[in-house]
Amino acid sequence: MAGGGEGRRKKPNILITGTPGTGKTTMATALADSTQLRHINIGDLVREKNLHDGWDEEFECHVINEDLVCDELEDVMDEGGNIVDYHGCDFFPERWFDRVLVLQVENSVLFDRLTKRGYSQTKITNNIECEIFGVLLEEAKESYPDQIVVALQSNTIEDVARNVETLSEWVRNWSVPLPVPSS
Ligand code: DAT
């Protein structure tokens, strides 16, 4: 069966990634509402279940324990029907996902959103540089097959509505690959 997991899942798994502030949680929440898939916010999960190795003073965030996160999610991802929301994507098993969405925004929009969030100047600069250099799109392309990676603009609420509509349609039309007949 091709690739393993994707041959058994009854519903697709979607990864939404992108620089912090690009709108992953906003999009994931709206898409979960529209499709009835399960929204998994990795940042929340890491905090709730202590799947980290402490606090990083320089980057002002938890040091995520990638192995613990993957162990925690293995069964639920195997089952399918998940929307995973995280600002990184290279440590998840490739077989978990049927679509990888990379959200992108204009720099001025990102600057305003991160300022409103109260991020420090250093954290804002790091994230804007990450967006300018297309770090997450590059990471996604290196980690997943080209045909499942999609870059989406998310500057406005209209963008969210349009992206959710397109993806909901894709989820409705998603079907389990037919088993290969054996003689
Ligand atoms: P992320 O999960 O990528 O960190 P978020 O969903 O928390 O981002 O969004 C950050 C802020 O920007 C939040 O106040 C909601 C707002 N926002 C997100 N996407 C938007 C969009 N497409 N248009 C307008 N505002 C948006």
Tab-separated table of C-alpha atoms and ligand atoms in Angstrom:
chain	number	residue	atom	x	y	z
A	1	MET	CA	0.000	0.000	0.000
A	2	ALA	CA	1.541	3.310	-1.106
A	3	GLY	CA	3.421	5.049	1.681
A	4	GLY	CA	1.550	3.227	4.479
A	5	GLY	CA	-0.576	5.699	6.485
A	6	GLU	CA	-2.278	7.474	3.607
A	7	GLY	CA	-3.639	4.130	2.351
A	8	ARG	CA	-5.496	3.445	5.581
A	9	ARG	CA	-6.852	6.841	6.594
A	10	LYS	CA	-10.551	7.490	6.056
A	11	LYS	CA	-10.059	11.253	6.287
A	12	PRO	CA	-7.087	13.378	5.213
A	13	ASN	CA	-4.497	15.003	7.471
A	14	ILE	CA	-3.563	18.607	6.734
A	15	LEU	CA	-0.550	20.517	8.052
A	16	ILE	CA	-0.814	24.298	8.257
A	17	THR	CA	2.575	25.904	8.680
A	18	GLY	CA	4.140	29.354	8.292
A	19	THR	CA	5.980	32.042	10.241
A	20	PRO	CA	4.322	32.975	13.570
A	21	GLY	CA	1.576	35.539	12.880
A	22	THR	CA	0.811	34.428	9.322
A	23	GLY	CA	-2.611	33.196	10.479
A	24	LYS	CA	-2.219	29.438	11.007
A	25	THR	CA	-4.507	29.222	14.036
A	26	THR	CA	-7.103	31.510	12.426
A	27	MET	CA	-7.143	29.386	9.275
A	28	ALA	CA	-7.035	26.050	11.142
A	29	THR	CA	-9.957	27.065	13.374
A	30	ALA	CA	-12.090	28.159	10.410
A	31	LEU	CA	-11.185	25.071	8.394
A	32	ALA	CA	-11.956	22.746	11.329
A	33	ASP	CA	-15.366	24.432	11.697
A	34	SER	CA	-16.082	24.014	8.026
A	35	THR	CA	-14.864	20.410	7.631
A	36	GLN	CA	-15.379	18.921	11.126
A	37	LEU	CA	-11.724	17.823	11.103
A	38	ARG	CA	-9.817	17.983	14.415
A	39	HIS	CA	-7.627	21.047	15.008
A	40	ILE	CA	-4.344	20.253	16.770
A	41	ASN	CA	-2.379	23.331	17.816
A	42	ILE	CA	1.121	21.987	18.514
A	43	GLY	CA	2.117	24.963	20.692
A	44	ASP	CA	-0.880	24.372	22.987
A	45	LEU	CA	-0.285	20.614	23.045
A	46	VAL	CA	3.377	21.111	24.010
A	47	ARG	CA	2.373	23.384	26.912
A	48	GLU	CA	-0.553	21.244	28.113
A	49	LYS	CA	1.332	17.946	28.042
A	50	ASN	CA	4.796	19.305	28.877
A	51	LEU	CA	6.310	17.995	25.644
A	52	HIS	CA	9.290	20.328	25.942
A	53	ASP	CA	12.780	20.572	27.411
A	54	GLY	CA	12.403	23.936	29.118
A	55	TRP	CA	12.320	27.587	28.051
A	56	ASP	CA	14.643	29.168	25.493
A	57	GLU	CA	15.561	32.643	26.786
A	58	GLU	CA	17.013	33.811	23.469
A	59	PHE	CA	14.067	32.830	21.290
A	60	GLU	CA	11.472	33.329	24.061
A	61	CYS	CA	9.706	30.028	23.501
A	62	HIS	CA	9.613	26.451	24.781
A	63	VAL	CA	12.257	24.081	23.428
A	64	ILE	CA	9.914	21.574	21.851
A	65	ASN	CA	10.765	17.883	22.310
A	66	GLU	CA	10.037	16.663	18.790
A	67	ASP	CA	10.158	12.960	19.663
A	68	LEU	CA	7.614	13.359	22.466
A	69	VAL	CA	5.297	15.344	20.147
A	70	CYS	CA	5.486	12.686	17.423
A	71	ASP	CA	4.875	9.856	19.930
A	72	GLU	CA	1.897	11.734	21.356
A	73	LEU	CA	0.307	12.173	17.921
A	74	GLU	CA	1.091	8.863	16.209
A	75	ASP	CA	-2.272	7.132	16.837
A	76	VAL	CA	-4.444	10.120	16.072
A	77	MET	CA	-2.550	10.852	12.846
A	78	ASP	CA	-2.864	7.234	11.793
A	79	GLU	CA	-6.629	7.545	12.249
A	80	GLY	CA	-6.726	10.668	9.998
A	81	GLY	CA	-8.968	13.740	9.997
A	82	ASN	CA	-6.503	16.184	11.594
A	83	ILE	CA	-5.470	19.765	10.950
A	84	VAL	CA	-2.056	20.305	12.538
A	85	ASP	CA	-0.996	23.899	13.161
A	86	TYR	CA	2.698	24.654	13.810
A	87	HIS	CA	5.484	27.051	12.759
A	88	GLY	CA	7.768	24.190	11.796
A	89	CYS	CA	7.307	21.108	9.687
A	90	ASP	CA	10.528	19.162	9.189
A	91	PHE	CA	10.273	16.776	12.139
A	92	PHE	CA	6.855	15.246	11.456
A	93	PRO	CA	6.877	11.951	9.535
A	94	GLU	CA	6.305	12.668	5.844
A	95	ARG	CA	3.629	9.934	5.643
A	96	TRP	CA	1.349	11.799	8.081
A	97	PHE	CA	0.154	14.489	5.668
A	98	ASP	CA	-1.960	14.637	2.532
A	99	ARG	CA	-1.668	18.451	2.167
A	100	VAL	CA	0.877	20.903	3.551
A	101	LEU	CA	-0.286	24.521	3.487
A	102	VAL	CA	2.326	27.237	3.919
A	103	LEU	CA	0.715	30.550	4.869
A	104	GLN	CA	2.408	33.746	3.720
A	105	VAL	CA	1.806	37.442	4.395
A	106	GLU	CA	3.209	40.791	3.360
A	107	ASN	CA	5.928	42.112	5.676
A	108	SER	CA	4.000	45.179	6.802
A	109	VAL	CA	1.001	43.019	7.723
A	110	LEU	CA	3.195	40.623	9.680
A	111	PHE	CA	4.923	43.506	11.442
A	112	ASP	CA	1.553	44.897	12.621
A	113	ARG	CA	0.286	41.515	13.803
A	114	LEU	CA	3.449	40.696	15.777
A	115	THR	CA	3.567	44.187	17.296
A	116	LYS	CA	-0.049	43.776	18.464
A	117	ARG	CA	0.958	40.458	19.974
A	118	GLY	CA	3.520	42.297	22.118
A	119	TYR	CA	6.568	40.473	20.743
A	120	SER	CA	9.999	41.964	21.503
A	121	GLN	CA	11.835	43.844	18.736
A	122	THR	CA	14.286	40.935	18.354
A	123	LYS	CA	11.503	38.390	18.019
A	124	ILE	CA	9.683	40.569	15.461
A	125	THR	CA	12.869	41.000	13.408
A	126	ASN	CA	13.641	37.264	13.505
A	127	ASN	CA	10.155	36.387	12.329
A	128	ILE	CA	10.064	39.007	9.572
A	129	GLU	CA	13.418	37.759	8.275
A	130	CYS	CA	12.051	34.218	8.383
A	131	GLU	CA	9.117	35.386	6.228
A	132	ILE	CA	11.273	37.391	3.797
A	133	PHE	CA	13.572	34.427	3.170
A	134	GLY	CA	10.636	32.023	2.755
A	135	VAL	CA	12.111	29.703	5.393
A	136	LEU	CA	8.928	27.710	6.015
A	137	LEU	CA	8.152	27.211	2.326
A	138	GLU	CA	11.697	25.968	1.794
A	139	GLU	CA	11.424	23.652	4.814
A	140	ALA	CA	8.085	22.283	3.572
A	141	LYS	CA	9.453	21.653	0.069
A	142	GLU	CA	12.453	19.838	1.496
A	143	SER	CA	10.303	17.701	3.795
A	144	TYR	CA	7.271	16.756	1.653
A	145	PRO	CA	6.533	15.855	-1.976
A	146	ASP	CA	6.139	18.960	-4.173
A	147	GLN	CA	2.616	18.052	-5.239
A	148	ILE	CA	1.203	18.240	-1.708
A	149	VAL	CA	2.837	21.559	-0.699
A	150	VAL	CA	0.704	24.654	-1.351
A	151	ALA	CA	1.647	28.281	-0.544
A	152	LEU	CA	-1.336	30.469	0.382
A	153	GLN	CA	-1.527	34.235	0.922
A	154	SER	CA	-3.308	35.190	4.166
A	155	ASN	CA	-3.252	38.989	4.369
A	156	THR	CA	-6.972	39.610	4.750
A	157	ILE	CA	-10.112	38.001	6.125
A	158	GLU	CA	-11.233	37.513	2.503
A	159	ASP	CA	-8.086	35.433	1.941
A	160	VAL	CA	-9.055	33.203	4.886
A	161	ALA	CA	-12.591	32.749	3.542
A	162	ARG	CA	-11.323	31.882	0.069
A	163	ASN	CA	-8.648	29.493	1.349
A	164	VAL	CA	-11.120	27.731	3.655
A	165	GLU	CA	-13.602	27.319	0.806
A	166	THR	CA	-10.994	25.823	-1.534
A	167	LEU	CA	-9.657	23.458	1.120
A	168	SER	CA	-13.112	22.394	2.315
A	169	GLU	CA	-13.940	21.414	-1.247
A	170	TRP	CA	-10.695	19.445	-1.437
A	171	VAL	CA	-11.538	17.636	1.850
A	172	ARG	CA	-15.045	16.768	0.566
A	173	ASN	CA	-13.553	15.254	-2.572
A	174	TRP	CA	-10.772	13.410	-0.770
A	175	SER	CA	-11.148	9.683	-0.927
A	176	VAL	CA	-9.140	6.748	0.256
A	177	PRO	CA	-6.933	5.447	-2.546
A	178	LEU	CA	-8.377	2.224	-3.918
A	179	PRO	CA	-6.517	-0.907	-2.887
A	180	VAL	CA	-4.468	-2.530	-5.616
A	181	PRO	CA	-6.245	-5.760	-6.668
A	182	SER	CA	-4.299	-8.905	-5.932
A	183	SER	CA	-4.595	-12.026	-8.057
B	1	DAT	P1	-0.379	32.173	13.791
B	1	DAT	O1	-1.211	31.012	14.300
B	1	DAT	O2	0.231	31.889	12.458
B	1	DAT	O3	0.647	32.634	14.771
B	1	DAT	P2	-2.812	33.715	14.158
B	1	DAT	O4	-3.855	32.893	13.479
B	1	DAT	O5	-2.731	33.638	15.643
B	1	DAT	O6	-1.366	33.407	13.529
B	1	DAT	O7	-3.043	35.206	13.646
B	1	DAT	C1	-2.296	36.302	14.176
B	1	DAT	C2	-3.195	37.526	14.238
B	1	DAT	O8	-3.539	37.941	12.926
B	1	DAT	C3	-4.516	37.294	14.944
B	1	DAT	O9	-4.805	38.482	15.662
B	1	DAT	C4	-5.533	37.102	13.849
B	1	DAT	C5	-4.946	37.885	12.714
B	1	DAT	N1	-5.140	37.257	11.374
B	1	DAT	C6	-4.738	36.033	11.030
B	1	DAT	N2	-5.000	35.798	9.729
B	1	DAT	C7	-5.577	36.914	9.249
B	1	DAT	C8	-6.054	37.319	7.959
B	1	DAT	N3	-5.967	36.509	6.882
B	1	DAT	N4	-6.588	38.547	7.822
B	1	DAT	C9	-6.642	39.390	8.877
B	1	DAT	N5	-6.197	39.079	10.123
B	1	DAT	C10	-5.660	37.861	10.304
